[in-house]
Short mmCIF file of C-alpha atoms in Angstrom, two decimals:
data_model
loop_
_atom_site.label_atom_id
_atom_site.label_comp_id
_atom_site.label_asym_id
_atom_site.label_seq_id
_atom_site.Cartn_x
_atom_site.Cartn_y
_atom_site.Cartn_z
CA MET A 92 2.62 12.90 7.19
CA LEU A 93 6.33 12.19 7.14
CA ARG A 94 8.62 13.28 4.34
CA ALA A 95 10.49 10.72 2.25
CA THR A 96 13.75 11.39 4.09
CA GLN A 97 12.04 10.99 7.46
CA THR A 98 10.39 7.76 6.34
CA SER A 99 13.71 6.44 5.09
CA ARG A 100 15.40 7.35 8.36
CA LEU A 101 12.58 5.77 10.32
CA LEU A 102 12.77 2.50 8.38
CA LYS A 103 16.55 2.35 8.82
CA GLN A 104 15.89 1.87 12.53
CA SER A 105 14.69 -1.68 11.90
CA PRO A 106 16.00 -3.78 9.00
CA ALA A 107 13.44 -6.47 9.90
CA ALA A 108 10.61 -3.95 9.50
CA ARG A 109 12.05 -2.84 6.17
CA ARG A 110 12.11 -6.44 4.95
CA SER A 111 8.55 -7.10 6.11
CA LEU A 112 7.41 -3.89 4.43
CA ALA A 113 9.10 -4.92 1.17
CA TRP A 114 7.41 -8.33 1.30
CA ALA A 115 4.06 -6.68 2.13
CA THR A 116 4.45 -4.41 -0.87
CA GLY A 117 5.30 -7.43 -3.03
CA ALA A 118 2.19 -9.23 -1.85
CA GLY A 119 0.15 -6.10 -2.55
CA PHE A 120 1.62 -5.97 -6.05
CA ILE A 121 0.57 -9.57 -6.64
CA ALA A 122 -2.94 -8.67 -5.44
CA GLY A 123 -3.03 -5.73 -7.85
CA ALA A 124 -1.75 -7.86 -10.72
CA MET A 125 -4.44 -10.43 -9.95
CA LEU A 126 -7.05 -7.67 -10.11
CA VAL A 127 -5.84 -6.77 -13.60
CA ALA A 128 -5.90 -10.46 -14.54
CA GLN A 129 -9.44 -10.79 -13.17
CA ALA A 130 -10.59 -7.88 -15.32
CA TRP A 131 -9.02 -9.61 -18.32
CA TRP A 132 -10.67 -12.96 -17.54
CA ILE A 133 -14.06 -11.32 -16.96
CA SER A 134 -13.79 -9.54 -20.32
CA LEU A 135 -12.98 -12.85 -22.01
CA ILE A 136 -15.94 -14.56 -20.32
CA VAL A 137 -18.36 -11.75 -21.25
CA ASP A 138 -17.05 -11.77 -24.83
CA ALA A 139 -17.41 -15.55 -25.07
CA VAL A 140 -20.95 -15.68 -23.65
CA PHE A 141 -22.59 -12.55 -25.03
CA LEU A 142 -20.77 -11.95 -28.30
CA ARG A 143 -19.85 -15.46 -29.34
CA GLY A 144 -22.83 -17.28 -27.81
CA GLN A 145 -20.77 -19.89 -25.95
CA THR A 146 -22.40 -22.07 -23.32
CA LEU A 147 -21.53 -22.43 -19.66
CA ALA A 148 -19.68 -25.66 -20.41
CA GLN A 149 -17.52 -23.87 -22.96
CA VAL A 150 -16.53 -21.05 -20.58
CA THR A 151 -16.05 -23.29 -17.52
CA PRO A 152 -12.23 -23.33 -17.95
CA LEU A 153 -12.24 -19.51 -18.01
CA LEU A 154 -14.41 -19.45 -14.90
CA GLY A 155 -11.96 -21.82 -13.21
CA VAL A 156 -9.05 -19.52 -14.01
CA LEU A 157 -11.07 -16.56 -12.73
CA LEU A 158 -11.79 -18.41 -9.49
CA ALA A 159 -8.10 -19.32 -9.11
CA SER A 160 -7.11 -15.67 -9.61
CA LEU A 161 -9.67 -14.65 -6.97
CA LEU A 162 -8.13 -17.10 -4.50
CA VAL A 163 -4.58 -15.92 -5.26
CA ARG A 164 -5.65 -12.30 -4.88
CA SER A 165 -7.40 -13.01 -1.57
CA LEU A 166 -4.32 -14.77 -0.24
CA ALA A 167 -2.07 -11.92 -1.43
CA VAL A 168 -4.26 -9.30 0.31
CA TYR A 169 -4.14 -11.35 3.51
CA VAL A 170 -0.35 -11.71 3.32
CA GLU A 171 0.01 -7.98 2.60
CA THR A 172 -2.06 -7.13 5.67
CA VAL A 173 -0.20 -9.55 7.96
CA LEU A 174 3.25 -8.49 6.75
CA GLY A 175 2.36 -4.79 6.92
CA GLN A 176 1.28 -5.23 10.52
CA ARG A 177 4.41 -7.24 11.25
CA ALA A 178 6.53 -4.41 9.83
CA ALA A 179 4.73 -1.91 12.06
CA ASN A 180 5.13 -4.12 15.14
CA GLU A 181 8.83 -4.72 14.48
CA LEU A 182 9.49 -1.02 14.00
CA LYS A 183 7.53 -0.04 17.11
CA GLN A 184 9.36 -2.62 19.21
CA THR A 185 12.75 -1.40 17.96
CA LEU A 186 11.87 2.24 18.59
CA ARG A 187 10.56 1.55 22.08
CA GLN A 188 13.72 -0.37 22.96
CA ARG A 189 15.95 2.41 21.64
CA LEU A 190 14.00 5.16 23.39
CA THR A 191 13.96 3.28 26.68
CA THR A 192 17.68 2.51 26.46
CA HIS A 193 18.40 6.15 25.64
CA LEU A 194 16.40 7.38 28.63
CA ILE A 195 18.10 4.90 30.95
CA LEU A 196 21.53 5.97 29.70
CA LEU A 197 20.62 9.63 30.23
CA GLY A 198 19.88 8.95 33.85
CA PRO A 199 17.55 10.89 36.10
CA LEU A 200 19.50 14.18 36.23
CA PRO A 201 18.84 15.48 32.68
CA LEU A 202 15.19 14.47 33.01
CA ARG A 203 14.55 16.03 36.42
CA ASN A 204 12.55 18.94 34.94
CA GLU A 205 10.43 16.60 32.81
CA ARG A 206 7.22 14.99 33.96
CA ALA A 207 7.58 11.22 34.04
CA GLY A 208 3.98 10.64 32.95
CA GLU A 209 4.39 12.86 29.90
CA LEU A 210 7.58 11.04 28.91
CA VAL A 211 5.94 7.64 29.22
CA ASN A 212 2.88 8.86 27.32
CA THR A 213 5.04 10.33 24.54
CA ILE A 214 6.98 7.10 24.18
CA ALA A 215 3.87 4.93 24.23
CA GLU A 216 1.48 7.05 22.17
CA GLY A 217 4.07 8.55 19.83
CA VAL A 218 5.41 5.17 18.80
CA GLU A 219 1.91 3.65 18.63
CA ALA A 220 0.87 6.41 16.22
CA LEU A 221 3.22 4.88 13.64
CA ASP A 222 1.09 1.72 13.42
CA ALA A 223 -1.33 2.70 10.65
CA TYR A 224 1.35 4.71 8.85
CA VAL A 225 3.71 1.76 8.53
CA ALA A 226 1.16 -1.06 8.27
CA GLN A 227 -1.23 0.56 5.78
CA PHE A 228 -0.09 3.88 4.34
CA LEU A 229 3.46 3.00 3.29
CA PRO A 230 2.51 -0.18 1.38
CA ALA A 231 -0.36 1.70 -0.28
CA GLN A 232 1.96 4.56 -1.23
CA PHE A 233 4.48 2.21 -2.85
CA LEU A 234 1.71 0.25 -4.56
CA ALA A 235 0.15 3.40 -6.00
CA VAL A 236 3.34 3.97 -7.96
CA LEU A 237 4.11 0.34 -8.84
CA LEU A 238 0.60 -0.60 -9.91
CA THR A 239 0.14 2.55 -11.97
CA ILE A 240 3.28 1.71 -13.93
CA PHE A 241 2.21 -1.94 -14.21
CA ILE A 242 -1.24 -1.02 -15.53
CA LEU A 243 0.24 1.43 -18.04
CA ILE A 244 2.60 -1.30 -19.29
CA VAL A 245 -0.27 -3.80 -19.60
CA VAL A 246 -2.44 -1.27 -21.44
CA LEU A 247 0.51 -0.30 -23.66
CA ILE A 248 0.94 -3.93 -24.66
CA LEU A 249 -2.78 -4.49 -25.26
CA ASP A 250 -3.73 -1.14 -26.80
CA PRO A 251 -1.07 1.55 -27.42
CA TRP A 252 -3.65 4.20 -28.36
CA THR A 253 -5.41 3.85 -25.02
CA THR A 254 -2.05 4.34 -23.30
CA LEU A 255 -1.69 7.69 -25.04
CA VAL A 256 -5.15 8.71 -23.87
CA LEU A 257 -4.31 7.65 -20.30
CA LEU A 258 -1.02 9.54 -20.34
CA PHE A 259 -2.87 12.67 -21.45
CA ALA A 260 -5.87 12.22 -19.15
CA ALA A 261 -3.91 11.51 -15.96
CA PRO A 262 -2.33 14.99 -15.66
CA MET A 263 -5.68 16.56 -16.53
CA LEU A 264 -7.36 14.52 -13.81
CA LEU A 265 -4.75 15.63 -11.28
CA LEU A 266 -5.23 19.26 -12.35
CA MET A 267 -8.99 18.98 -11.96
CA LEU A 268 -8.63 17.34 -8.53
CA ALA A 269 -6.30 20.15 -7.43
CA LEU A 270 -8.75 22.80 -8.66
CA ILE A 271 -11.71 21.11 -6.97
CA GLY A 272 -9.70 20.64 -3.77
CA GLY A 273 -8.64 24.28 -3.76
CA ARG A 274 -12.20 25.43 -4.33
CA ALA A 275 -13.54 23.15 -1.58
CA LYS A 276 -10.87 24.41 0.80
CA SER A 277 -11.77 28.03 0.12
CA LEU A 278 -15.46 27.29 0.80
CA THR A 279 -14.79 25.74 4.21
#
């Protein structure tokens, strides 16, 4: 796992990758927002049918909006995946070009004690190892923060008391996870 400064330095290598990653994160945010909207629409549909006794014809507009939000969310997830992979590919291409150029500029003399196969393997495998990190982990990391804040804002608007409960429960949950993780680690 790279530190924040290392990730920042890595992403500075390719402005195109940084842009693709930002767009991927934006698409992921839209997908997350659509998930919140879907939960809202489902709650309205359940309320209308089971508590208010409305018929299928009466909730058809709500079902249409739910279907539309499902389609938007699906498209956003697809775009997030494609753009995340594009960011990874752009970064890998830039890094390979820079490493190759650097090795060519060094010339054979400084590398005479190195094994050529190991160098090629390090360049190929080392850069390839960034694929999942850039394409999947980084967008998920950014989204974990953005969507948490978004959900807290939505809940604050809809029910301020629930927001207080969430703000109290979240640190407790993290504490419990840390305790369980520490205990599991000591057992293994």
